[in-house]
CSV table of C-alpha atoms in Angstrom, one decimal:
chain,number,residue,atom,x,y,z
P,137,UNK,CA,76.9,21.6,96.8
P,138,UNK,CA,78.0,19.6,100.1
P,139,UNK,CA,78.7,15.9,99.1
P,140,UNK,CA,77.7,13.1,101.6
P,141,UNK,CA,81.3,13.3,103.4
P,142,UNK,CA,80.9,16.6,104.0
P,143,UNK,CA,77.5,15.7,106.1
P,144,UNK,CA,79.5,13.1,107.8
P,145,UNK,CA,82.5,14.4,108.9
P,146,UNK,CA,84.4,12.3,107.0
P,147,UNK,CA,87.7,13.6,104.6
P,148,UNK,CA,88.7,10.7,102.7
P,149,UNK,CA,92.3,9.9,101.1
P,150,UNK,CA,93.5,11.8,98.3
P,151,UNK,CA,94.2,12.0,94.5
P,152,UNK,CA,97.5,13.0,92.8
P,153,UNK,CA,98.7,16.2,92.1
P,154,UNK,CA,101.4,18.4,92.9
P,155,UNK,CA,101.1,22.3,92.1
P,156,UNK,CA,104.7,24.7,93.0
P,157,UNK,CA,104.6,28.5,92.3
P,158,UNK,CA,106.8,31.1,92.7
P,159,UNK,CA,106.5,33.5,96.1
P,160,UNK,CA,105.4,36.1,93.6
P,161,UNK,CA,102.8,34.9,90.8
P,162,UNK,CA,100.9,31.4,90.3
P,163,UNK,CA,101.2,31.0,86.5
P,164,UNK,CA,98.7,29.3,84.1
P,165,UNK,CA,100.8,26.1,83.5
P,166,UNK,CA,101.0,25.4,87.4
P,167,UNK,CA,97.3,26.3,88.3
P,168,UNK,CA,94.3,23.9,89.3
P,169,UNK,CA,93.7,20.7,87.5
P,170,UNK,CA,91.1,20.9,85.0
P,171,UNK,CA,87.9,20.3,86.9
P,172,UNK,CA,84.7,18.6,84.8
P,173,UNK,CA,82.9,21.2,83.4
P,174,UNK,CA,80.5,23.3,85.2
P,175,UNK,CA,83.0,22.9,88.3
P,176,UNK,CA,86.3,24.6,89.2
P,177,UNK,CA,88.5,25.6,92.0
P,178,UNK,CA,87.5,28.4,94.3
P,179,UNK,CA,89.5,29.2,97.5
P,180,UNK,CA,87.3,29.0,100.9
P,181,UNK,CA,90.3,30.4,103.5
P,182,UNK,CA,93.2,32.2,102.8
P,183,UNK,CA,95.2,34.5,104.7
P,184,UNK,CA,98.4,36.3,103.9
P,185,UNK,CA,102.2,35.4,104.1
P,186,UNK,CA,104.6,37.3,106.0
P,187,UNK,CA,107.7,36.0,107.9
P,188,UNK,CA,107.2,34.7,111.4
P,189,UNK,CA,110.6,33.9,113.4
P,190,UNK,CA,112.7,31.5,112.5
P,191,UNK,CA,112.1,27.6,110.9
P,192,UNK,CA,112.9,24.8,113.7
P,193,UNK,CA,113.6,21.1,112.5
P,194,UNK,CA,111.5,18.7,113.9
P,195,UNK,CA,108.5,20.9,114.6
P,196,UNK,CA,104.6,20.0,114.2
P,197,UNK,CA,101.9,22.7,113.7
P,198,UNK,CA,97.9,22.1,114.3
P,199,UNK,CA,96.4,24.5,112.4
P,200,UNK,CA,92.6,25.4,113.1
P,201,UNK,CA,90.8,28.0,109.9
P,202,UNK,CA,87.6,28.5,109.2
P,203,UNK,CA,86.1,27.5,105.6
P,204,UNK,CA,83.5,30.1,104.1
P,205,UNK,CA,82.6,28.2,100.4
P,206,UNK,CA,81.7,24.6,100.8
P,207,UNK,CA,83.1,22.2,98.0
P,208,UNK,CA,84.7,19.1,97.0
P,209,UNK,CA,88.2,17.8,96.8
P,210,UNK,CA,89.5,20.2,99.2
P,211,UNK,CA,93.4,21.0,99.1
P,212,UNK,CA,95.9,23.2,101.3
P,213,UNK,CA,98.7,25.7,99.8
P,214,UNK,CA,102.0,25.5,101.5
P,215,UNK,CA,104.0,28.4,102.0
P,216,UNK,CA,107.8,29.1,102.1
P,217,UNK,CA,107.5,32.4,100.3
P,218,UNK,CA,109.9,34.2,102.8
P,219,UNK,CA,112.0,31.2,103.2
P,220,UNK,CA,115.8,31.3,102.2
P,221,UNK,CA,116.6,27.7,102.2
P,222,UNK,CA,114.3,24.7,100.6
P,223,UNK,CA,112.1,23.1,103.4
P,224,UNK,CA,110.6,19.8,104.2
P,225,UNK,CA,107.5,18.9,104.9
P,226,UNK,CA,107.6,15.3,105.8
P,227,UNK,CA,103.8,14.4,107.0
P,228,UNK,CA,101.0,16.6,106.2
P,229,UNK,CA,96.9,15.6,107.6
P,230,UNK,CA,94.0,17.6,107.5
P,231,UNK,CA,90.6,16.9,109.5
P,232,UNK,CA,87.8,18.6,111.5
P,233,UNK,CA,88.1,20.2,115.0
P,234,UNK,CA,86.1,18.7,117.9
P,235,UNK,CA,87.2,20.7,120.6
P,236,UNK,CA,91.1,22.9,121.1
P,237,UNK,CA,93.5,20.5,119.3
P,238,UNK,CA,91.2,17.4,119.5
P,239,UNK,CA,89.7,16.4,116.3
P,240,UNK,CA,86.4,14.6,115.4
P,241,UNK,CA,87.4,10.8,114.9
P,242,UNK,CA,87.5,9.1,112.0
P,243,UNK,CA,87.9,12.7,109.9
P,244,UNK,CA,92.1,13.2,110.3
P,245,UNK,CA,93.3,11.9,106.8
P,246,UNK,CA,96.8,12.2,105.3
P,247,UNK,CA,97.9,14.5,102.3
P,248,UNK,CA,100.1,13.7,99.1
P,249,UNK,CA,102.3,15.9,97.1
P,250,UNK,CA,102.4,14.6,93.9
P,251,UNK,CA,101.4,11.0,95.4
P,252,UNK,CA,104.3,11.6,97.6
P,253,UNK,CA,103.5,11.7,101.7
P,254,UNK,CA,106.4,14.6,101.8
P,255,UNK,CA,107.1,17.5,99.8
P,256,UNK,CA,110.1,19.7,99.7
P,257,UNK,CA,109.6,23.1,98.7
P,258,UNK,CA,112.0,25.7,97.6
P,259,UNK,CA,112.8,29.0,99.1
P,260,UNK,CA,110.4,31.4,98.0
P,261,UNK,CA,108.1,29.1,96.6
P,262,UNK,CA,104.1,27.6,97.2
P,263,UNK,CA,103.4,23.9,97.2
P,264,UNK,CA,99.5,23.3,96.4
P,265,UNK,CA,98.3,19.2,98.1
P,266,UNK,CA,96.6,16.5,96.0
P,267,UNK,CA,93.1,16.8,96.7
P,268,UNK,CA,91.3,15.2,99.5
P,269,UNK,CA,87.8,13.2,97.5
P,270,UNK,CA,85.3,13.8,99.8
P,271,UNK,CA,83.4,17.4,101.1
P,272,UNK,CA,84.0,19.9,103.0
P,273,UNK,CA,81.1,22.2,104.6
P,274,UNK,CA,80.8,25.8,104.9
P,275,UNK,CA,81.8,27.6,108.2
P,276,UNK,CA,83.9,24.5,109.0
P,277,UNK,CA,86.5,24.2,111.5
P,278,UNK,CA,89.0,22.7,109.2
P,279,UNK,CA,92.3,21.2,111.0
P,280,UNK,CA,95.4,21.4,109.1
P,281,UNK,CA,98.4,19.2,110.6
P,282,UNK,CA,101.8,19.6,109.5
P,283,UNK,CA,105.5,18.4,110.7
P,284,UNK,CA,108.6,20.0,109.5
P,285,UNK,CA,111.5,18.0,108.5
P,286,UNK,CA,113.8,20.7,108.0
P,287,UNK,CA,114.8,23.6,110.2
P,288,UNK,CA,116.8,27.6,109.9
P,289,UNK,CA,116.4,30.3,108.3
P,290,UNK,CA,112.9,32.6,108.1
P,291,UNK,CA,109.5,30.8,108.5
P,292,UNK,CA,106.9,31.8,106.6
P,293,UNK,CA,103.4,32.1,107.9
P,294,UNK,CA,101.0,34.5,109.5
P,295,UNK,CA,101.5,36.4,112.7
P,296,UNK,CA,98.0,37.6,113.9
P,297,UNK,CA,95.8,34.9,113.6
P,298,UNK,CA,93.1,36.0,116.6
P,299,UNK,CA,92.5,32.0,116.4
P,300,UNK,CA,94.4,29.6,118.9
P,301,UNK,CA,96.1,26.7,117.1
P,302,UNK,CA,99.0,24.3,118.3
P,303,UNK,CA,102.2,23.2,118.3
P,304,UNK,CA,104.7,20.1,119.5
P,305,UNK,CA,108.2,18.9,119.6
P,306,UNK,CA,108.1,15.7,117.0
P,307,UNK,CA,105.7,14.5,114.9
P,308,UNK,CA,101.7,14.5,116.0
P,309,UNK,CA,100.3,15.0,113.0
P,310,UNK,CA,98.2,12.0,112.2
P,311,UNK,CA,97.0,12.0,115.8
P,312,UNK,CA,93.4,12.5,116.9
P,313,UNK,CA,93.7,13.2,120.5
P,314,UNK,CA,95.2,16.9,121.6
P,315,UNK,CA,97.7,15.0,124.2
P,316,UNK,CA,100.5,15.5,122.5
P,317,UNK,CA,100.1,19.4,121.7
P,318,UNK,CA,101.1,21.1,124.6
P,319,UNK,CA,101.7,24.6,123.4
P,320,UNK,CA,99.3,27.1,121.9
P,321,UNK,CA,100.2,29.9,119.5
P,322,UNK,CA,98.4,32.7,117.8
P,323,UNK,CA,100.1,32.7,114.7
P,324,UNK,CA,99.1,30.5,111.7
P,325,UNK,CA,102.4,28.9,110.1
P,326,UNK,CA,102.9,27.6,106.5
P,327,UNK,CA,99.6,27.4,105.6
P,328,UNK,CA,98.3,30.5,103.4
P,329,UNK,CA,95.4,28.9,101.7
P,330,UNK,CA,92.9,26.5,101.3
P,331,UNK,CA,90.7,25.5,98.3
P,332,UNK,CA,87.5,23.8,97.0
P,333,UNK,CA,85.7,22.2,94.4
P,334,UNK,CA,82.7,23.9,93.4
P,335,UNK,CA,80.2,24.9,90.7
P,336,UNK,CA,81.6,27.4,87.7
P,337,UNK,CA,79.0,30.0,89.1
P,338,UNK,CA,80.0,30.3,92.1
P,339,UNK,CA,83.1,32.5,93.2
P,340,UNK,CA,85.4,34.8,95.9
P,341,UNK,CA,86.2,37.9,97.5
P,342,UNK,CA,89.8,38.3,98.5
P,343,UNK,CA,89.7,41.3,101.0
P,344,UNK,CA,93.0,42.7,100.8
P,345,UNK,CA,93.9,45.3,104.3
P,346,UNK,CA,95.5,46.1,107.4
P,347,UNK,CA,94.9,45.0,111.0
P,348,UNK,CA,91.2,46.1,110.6
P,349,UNK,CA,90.9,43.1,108.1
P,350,UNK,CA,93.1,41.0,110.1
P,351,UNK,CA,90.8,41.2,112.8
P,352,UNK,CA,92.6,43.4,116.1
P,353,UNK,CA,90.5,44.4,118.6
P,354,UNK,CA,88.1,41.7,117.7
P,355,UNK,CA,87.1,38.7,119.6
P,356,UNK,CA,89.6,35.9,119.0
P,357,UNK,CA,88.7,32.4,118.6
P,358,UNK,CA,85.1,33.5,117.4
P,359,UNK,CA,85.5,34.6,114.4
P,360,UNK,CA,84.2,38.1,114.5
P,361,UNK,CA,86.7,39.7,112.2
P,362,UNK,CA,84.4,41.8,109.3
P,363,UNK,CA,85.2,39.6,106.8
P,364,UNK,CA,83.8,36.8,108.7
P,365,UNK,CA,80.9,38.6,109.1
P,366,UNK,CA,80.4,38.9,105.5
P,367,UNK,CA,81.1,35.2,104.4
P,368,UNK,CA,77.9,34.6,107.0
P,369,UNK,CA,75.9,37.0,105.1
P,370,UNK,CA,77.3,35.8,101.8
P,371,UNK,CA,75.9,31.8,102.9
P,372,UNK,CA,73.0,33.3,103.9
P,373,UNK,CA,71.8,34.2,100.5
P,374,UNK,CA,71.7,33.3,97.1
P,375,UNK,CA,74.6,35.4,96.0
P,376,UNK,CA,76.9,33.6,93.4
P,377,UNK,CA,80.1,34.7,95.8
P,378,UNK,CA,80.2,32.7,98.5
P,379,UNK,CA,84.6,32.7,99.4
P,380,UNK,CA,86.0,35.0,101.4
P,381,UNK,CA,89.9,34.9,101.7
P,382,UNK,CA,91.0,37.4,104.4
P,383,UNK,CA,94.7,38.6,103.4
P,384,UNK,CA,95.0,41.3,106.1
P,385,UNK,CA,98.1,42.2,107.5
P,386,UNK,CA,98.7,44.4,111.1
P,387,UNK,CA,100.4,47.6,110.0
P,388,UNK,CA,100.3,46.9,106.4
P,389,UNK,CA,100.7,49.8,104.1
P,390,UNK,CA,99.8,50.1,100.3
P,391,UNK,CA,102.7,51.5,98.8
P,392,UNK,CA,106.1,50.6,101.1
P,393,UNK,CA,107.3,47.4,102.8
P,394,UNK,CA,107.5,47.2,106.6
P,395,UNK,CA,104.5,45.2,108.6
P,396,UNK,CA,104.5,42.7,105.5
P,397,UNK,CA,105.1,43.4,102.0
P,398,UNK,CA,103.5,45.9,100.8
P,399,UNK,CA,99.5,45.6,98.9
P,400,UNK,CA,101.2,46.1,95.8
P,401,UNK,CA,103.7,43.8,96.2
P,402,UNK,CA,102.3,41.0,97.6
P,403,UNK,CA,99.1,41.6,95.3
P,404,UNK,CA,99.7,39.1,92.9
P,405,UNK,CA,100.7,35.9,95.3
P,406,UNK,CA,98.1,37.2,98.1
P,407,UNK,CA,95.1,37.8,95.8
P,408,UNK,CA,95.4,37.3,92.3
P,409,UNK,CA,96.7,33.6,93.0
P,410,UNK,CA,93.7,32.3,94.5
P,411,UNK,CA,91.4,30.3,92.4
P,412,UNK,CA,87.7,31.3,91.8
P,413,UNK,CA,88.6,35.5,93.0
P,414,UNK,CA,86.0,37.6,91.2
P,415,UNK,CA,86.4,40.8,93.2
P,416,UNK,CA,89.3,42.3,95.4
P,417,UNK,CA,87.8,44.5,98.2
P,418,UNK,CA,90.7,47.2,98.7
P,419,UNK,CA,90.1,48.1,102.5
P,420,UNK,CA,93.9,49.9,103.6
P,421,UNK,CA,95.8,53.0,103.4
P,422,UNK,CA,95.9,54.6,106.9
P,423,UNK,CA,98.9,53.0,107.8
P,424,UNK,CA,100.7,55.1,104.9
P,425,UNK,CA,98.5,58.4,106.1
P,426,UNK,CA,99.5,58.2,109.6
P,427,UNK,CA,103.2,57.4,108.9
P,428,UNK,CA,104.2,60.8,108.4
P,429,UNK,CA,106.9,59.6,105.8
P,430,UNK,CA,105.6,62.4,103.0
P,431,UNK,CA,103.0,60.3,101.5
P,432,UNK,CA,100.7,62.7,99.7
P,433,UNK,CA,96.9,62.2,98.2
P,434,UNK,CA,98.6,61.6,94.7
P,435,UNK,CA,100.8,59.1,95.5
P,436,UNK,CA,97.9,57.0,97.1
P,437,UNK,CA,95.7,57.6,94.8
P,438,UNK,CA,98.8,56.3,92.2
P,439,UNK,CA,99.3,53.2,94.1
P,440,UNK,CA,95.4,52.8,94.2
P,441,UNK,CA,94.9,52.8,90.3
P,442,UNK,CA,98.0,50.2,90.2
P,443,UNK,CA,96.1,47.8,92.3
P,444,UNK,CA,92.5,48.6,90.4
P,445,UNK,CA,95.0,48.6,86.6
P,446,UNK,CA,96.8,44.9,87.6
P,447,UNK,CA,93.3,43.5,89.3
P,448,UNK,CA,91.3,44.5,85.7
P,449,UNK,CA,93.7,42.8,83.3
P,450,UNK,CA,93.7,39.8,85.7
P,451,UNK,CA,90.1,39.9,84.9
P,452,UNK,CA,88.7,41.2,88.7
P,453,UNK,CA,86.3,43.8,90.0
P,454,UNK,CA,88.0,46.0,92.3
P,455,UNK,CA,85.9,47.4,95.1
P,456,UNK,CA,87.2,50.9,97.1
P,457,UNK,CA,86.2,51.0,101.0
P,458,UNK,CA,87.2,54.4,102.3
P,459,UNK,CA,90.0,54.9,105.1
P,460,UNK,CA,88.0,54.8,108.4
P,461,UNK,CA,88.4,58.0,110.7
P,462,UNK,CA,91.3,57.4,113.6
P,463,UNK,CA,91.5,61.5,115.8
P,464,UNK,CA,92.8,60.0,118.6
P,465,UNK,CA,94.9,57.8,118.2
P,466,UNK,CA,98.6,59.2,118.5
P,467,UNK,CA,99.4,59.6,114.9
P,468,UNK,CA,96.6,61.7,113.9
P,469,UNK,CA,96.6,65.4,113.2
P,470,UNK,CA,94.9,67.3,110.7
P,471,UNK,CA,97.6,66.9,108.3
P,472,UNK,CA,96.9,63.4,107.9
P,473,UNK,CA,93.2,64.3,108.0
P,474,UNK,CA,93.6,66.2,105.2
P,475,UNK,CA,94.8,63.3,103.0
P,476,UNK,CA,92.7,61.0,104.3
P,477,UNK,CA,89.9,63.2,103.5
P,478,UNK,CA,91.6,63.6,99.6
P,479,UNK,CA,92.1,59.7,99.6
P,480,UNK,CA,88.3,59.1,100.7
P,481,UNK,CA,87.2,62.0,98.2
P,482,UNK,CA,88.7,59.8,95.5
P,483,UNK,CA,87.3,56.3,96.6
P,484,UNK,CA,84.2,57.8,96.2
P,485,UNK,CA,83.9,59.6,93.3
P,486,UNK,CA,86.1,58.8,90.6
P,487,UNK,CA,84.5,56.2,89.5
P,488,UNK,CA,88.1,54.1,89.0
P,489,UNK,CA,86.6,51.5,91.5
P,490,UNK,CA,83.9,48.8,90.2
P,491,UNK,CA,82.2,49.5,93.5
P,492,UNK,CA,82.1,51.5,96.8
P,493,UNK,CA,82.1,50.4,100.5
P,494,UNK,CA,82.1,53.8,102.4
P,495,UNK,CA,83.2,52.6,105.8
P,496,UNK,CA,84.4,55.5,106.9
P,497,UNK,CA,80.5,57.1,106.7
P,498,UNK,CA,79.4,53.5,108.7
P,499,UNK,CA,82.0,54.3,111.1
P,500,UNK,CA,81.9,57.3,112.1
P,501,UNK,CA,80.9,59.5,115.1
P,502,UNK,CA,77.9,61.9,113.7
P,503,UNK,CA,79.3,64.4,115.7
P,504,UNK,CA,82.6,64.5,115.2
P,505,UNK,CA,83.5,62.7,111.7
P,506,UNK,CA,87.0,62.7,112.5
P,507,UNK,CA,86.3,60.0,115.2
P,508,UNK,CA,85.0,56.3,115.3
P,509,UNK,CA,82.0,55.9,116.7
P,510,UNK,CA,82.7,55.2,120.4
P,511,UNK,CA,79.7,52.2,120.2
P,512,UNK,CA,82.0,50.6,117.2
P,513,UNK,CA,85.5,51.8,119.1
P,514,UNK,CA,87.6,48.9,120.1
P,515,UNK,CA,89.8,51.3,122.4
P,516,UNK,CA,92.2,52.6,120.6
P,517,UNK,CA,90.4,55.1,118.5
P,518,UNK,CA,91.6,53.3,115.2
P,519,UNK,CA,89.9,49.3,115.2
P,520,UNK,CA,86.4,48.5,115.5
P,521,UNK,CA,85.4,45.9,118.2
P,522,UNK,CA,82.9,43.5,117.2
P,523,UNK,CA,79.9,45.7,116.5
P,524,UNK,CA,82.0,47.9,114.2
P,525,UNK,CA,83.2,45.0,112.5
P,526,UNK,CA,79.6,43.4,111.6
P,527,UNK,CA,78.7,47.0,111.2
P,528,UNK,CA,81.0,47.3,108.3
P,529,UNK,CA,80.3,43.6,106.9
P,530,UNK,CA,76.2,44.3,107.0
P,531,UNK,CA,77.4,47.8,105.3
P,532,UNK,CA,78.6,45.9,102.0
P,533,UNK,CA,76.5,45.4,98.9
P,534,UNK,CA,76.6,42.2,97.7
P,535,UNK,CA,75.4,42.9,94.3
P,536,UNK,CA,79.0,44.3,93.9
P,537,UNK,CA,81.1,41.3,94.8
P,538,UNK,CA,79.8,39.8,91.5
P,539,UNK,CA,82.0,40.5,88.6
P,540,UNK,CA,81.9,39.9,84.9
P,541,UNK,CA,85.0,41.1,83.6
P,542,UNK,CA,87.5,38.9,81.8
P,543,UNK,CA,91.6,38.9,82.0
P,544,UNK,CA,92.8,41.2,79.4
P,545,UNK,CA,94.8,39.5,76.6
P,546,UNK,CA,98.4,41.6,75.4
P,547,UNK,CA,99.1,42.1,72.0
P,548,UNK,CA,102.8,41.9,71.3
């Protein structure tokens, strides 16, 4: 699947096309271009939207993500979803990492919009690139450069990346050299997604979580979050799913807004947007147990059959990993136990989910199931560390990231 540019480091200039979709839904008649047959869009990075401080004019962003499907004709999803003003975008490159900000040289190449080297795009909205001709490899560093025009009101982007990227007063973008980027930043900004080109057959997880998915307490800059893990077992084998978007957010809840939108809320822009998505692994709901706002076993159970109900019609497996164990960290008590035990009861056996990852068995302590493991504890009694995260990833069957289902069709 990797074309000769991909072999050669090389991203080449781009086609014309401009996608823009609502903060909410990506409809049919802005999607993907049509690809030849036997090919389509897939995405191979994602990771969810959420607002991060405030917009500043004249500002340049080097972003650094890691691709999981390799393809063809990659392109980059701009983000103002939590914007409240349109915003510019006046030079956009993308290009492969060499080392920190410095890029291999010869690979930095400039984006379109439309043909256009700028975009503007409204508040609340996405902005999909032309497409770069040329390939992209699997488990690439891939280097997304961007300079705002514009400044005020809420940036959109990512807040917990556990990956170091860059930022700069002016506009660096179509520089090689890492010179001119003197300050580092955990957060990814803007960006929310990147897509390839691949065969029909092959297609992509989204896994949809909490700061478990979004990698705390695991090694940053090595990219040991779990669903890392699993896109390296995924390459590994033959298996017809080869993307993995991560669209975890720290403290994110299922059913109310707070550390991001909620799962249900952000379900359709976060993970039913993405090209090529077969299956949505549904890894969250402690954050709603531990809360102690009243949340009761029915009502997650309600907002888990929503998520399973909208994934189905949009034509996607759902898979159910159960709520790890957390006794020791300062919101547990056995009352939240006790739904968390009636949540995991119901991942398990009600057959509503396509699939089953039971993470909390992988996870916990054999005596004390209450407890994480302290081998897979990351210190706070709640995240894995690194072991606990390729613990759960090695723990997944792959058979049940495939999916056959198609979109449901309404009959007026």
């Amino acid at each position: 699947m990797r074309a000769r540019a991909a072999r050669t480091g090389r991203l080449v200039a781009p086609a014309v096309l401009l996608v823009i979709a609502t903060a909410v839904q990506v409809t049919p008649a802005n999607a993907a271009p049509a690809a030849p047959a036997g090919r389509h869009d897939v995405v191979t990075w994602g990771a969810s939207a959420d607002r991060v401080g405030d917009a500043v004019a004249d500002r340049s962003y080097r972003l650094i993500v890691r691709t999981s499907v390799a393809g063809d004709n990659p392109r980059i999803r701009l983000s103002n979803a939590f914007g409240d003003r349109p915003l510019t975008f006046d030079s956009a490159y993308a290009g492969l990492r060499k080392v920190g900000a410095e890029l291999v040289p010869g690979t930095n190449r400039p984006l379109a919009f439309g043909g256009s080297r700028s975009v503007t795009i409204p508040a609340g909205a996405t902005a999909y690139s032309d497409p770069l001709p040329g390939g992209l490899a699997a488990a690439a560093d891939l280097v997304v450069s961007v300079h705002t025009r514009t400044g005020g009101g809420p940036a959109t982007g990512h807040g917990m990346a556990m990956q170091t990227s860059y930022a700069a007063t002016g506009d660096h973008t179509g520089e090689d050299g890492a010179a001119g980027w003197t300050e580092r930043t955990g957060s990814w900004f803007y960006l929310d997604a990147v897509t390839v080109r691949t065969s029909a057959a092959v297609g992509a997880v989204v896994a949809l979580g909490d700061s478990i998915t979004d990698g705390w307490q695991s090694s940053g800059d090595l990219n040991r979050r779990w669903p890392d893990y699993l896109a390296r077992r995924l390459a590994a084998t033959d298996a017809p799913v080869k993307g993995v978007a991560n669209e975890g957010i720290s403290g994110n809840k299922v059913l109310a807004d707070g550390a991001g939108q909620s799962a249900l809320n952000r379900l359709d822009r976060d993970v039913l947007s993405h090209p090529g998505v077969r299956t949505v692994f549904l890894f969250e709901g402690v954050n709603d147990i531990k809360a102690h706002t009243g949340v009761t076993g029915a009502d997650m159970v309600a907002g888990y059959r929503e998520i399973i109900g909208r994934a189905h019609r949009a034509g996607k497996c759902v898979v159910g990993a159960t709520v790890a164990p957390f006794k020791g960290w300062s919101e547990w008590d056995t009352a939240a136990e006790s739904v968390r035990q009636e949540v995991n009861q119901f991942i398990r056996s009600s057959g509503e989910f396509d699939a089953v990852a039971d993470f909390d068995r992988i996870l916990r302590s054999p005596y004390d199931h209450e407890r994480i493991m302290p081998v897979f504890d990351g210190g706070d009694r709640l995240h894995p560390n690194d072991k606990g995260m390729q613990a759960m990833a090695d723990s997944v069957d792959l058979d049940s990231l495939r999916c056959d289902r198609t979109p449901t069709v309404d009959v007026l």
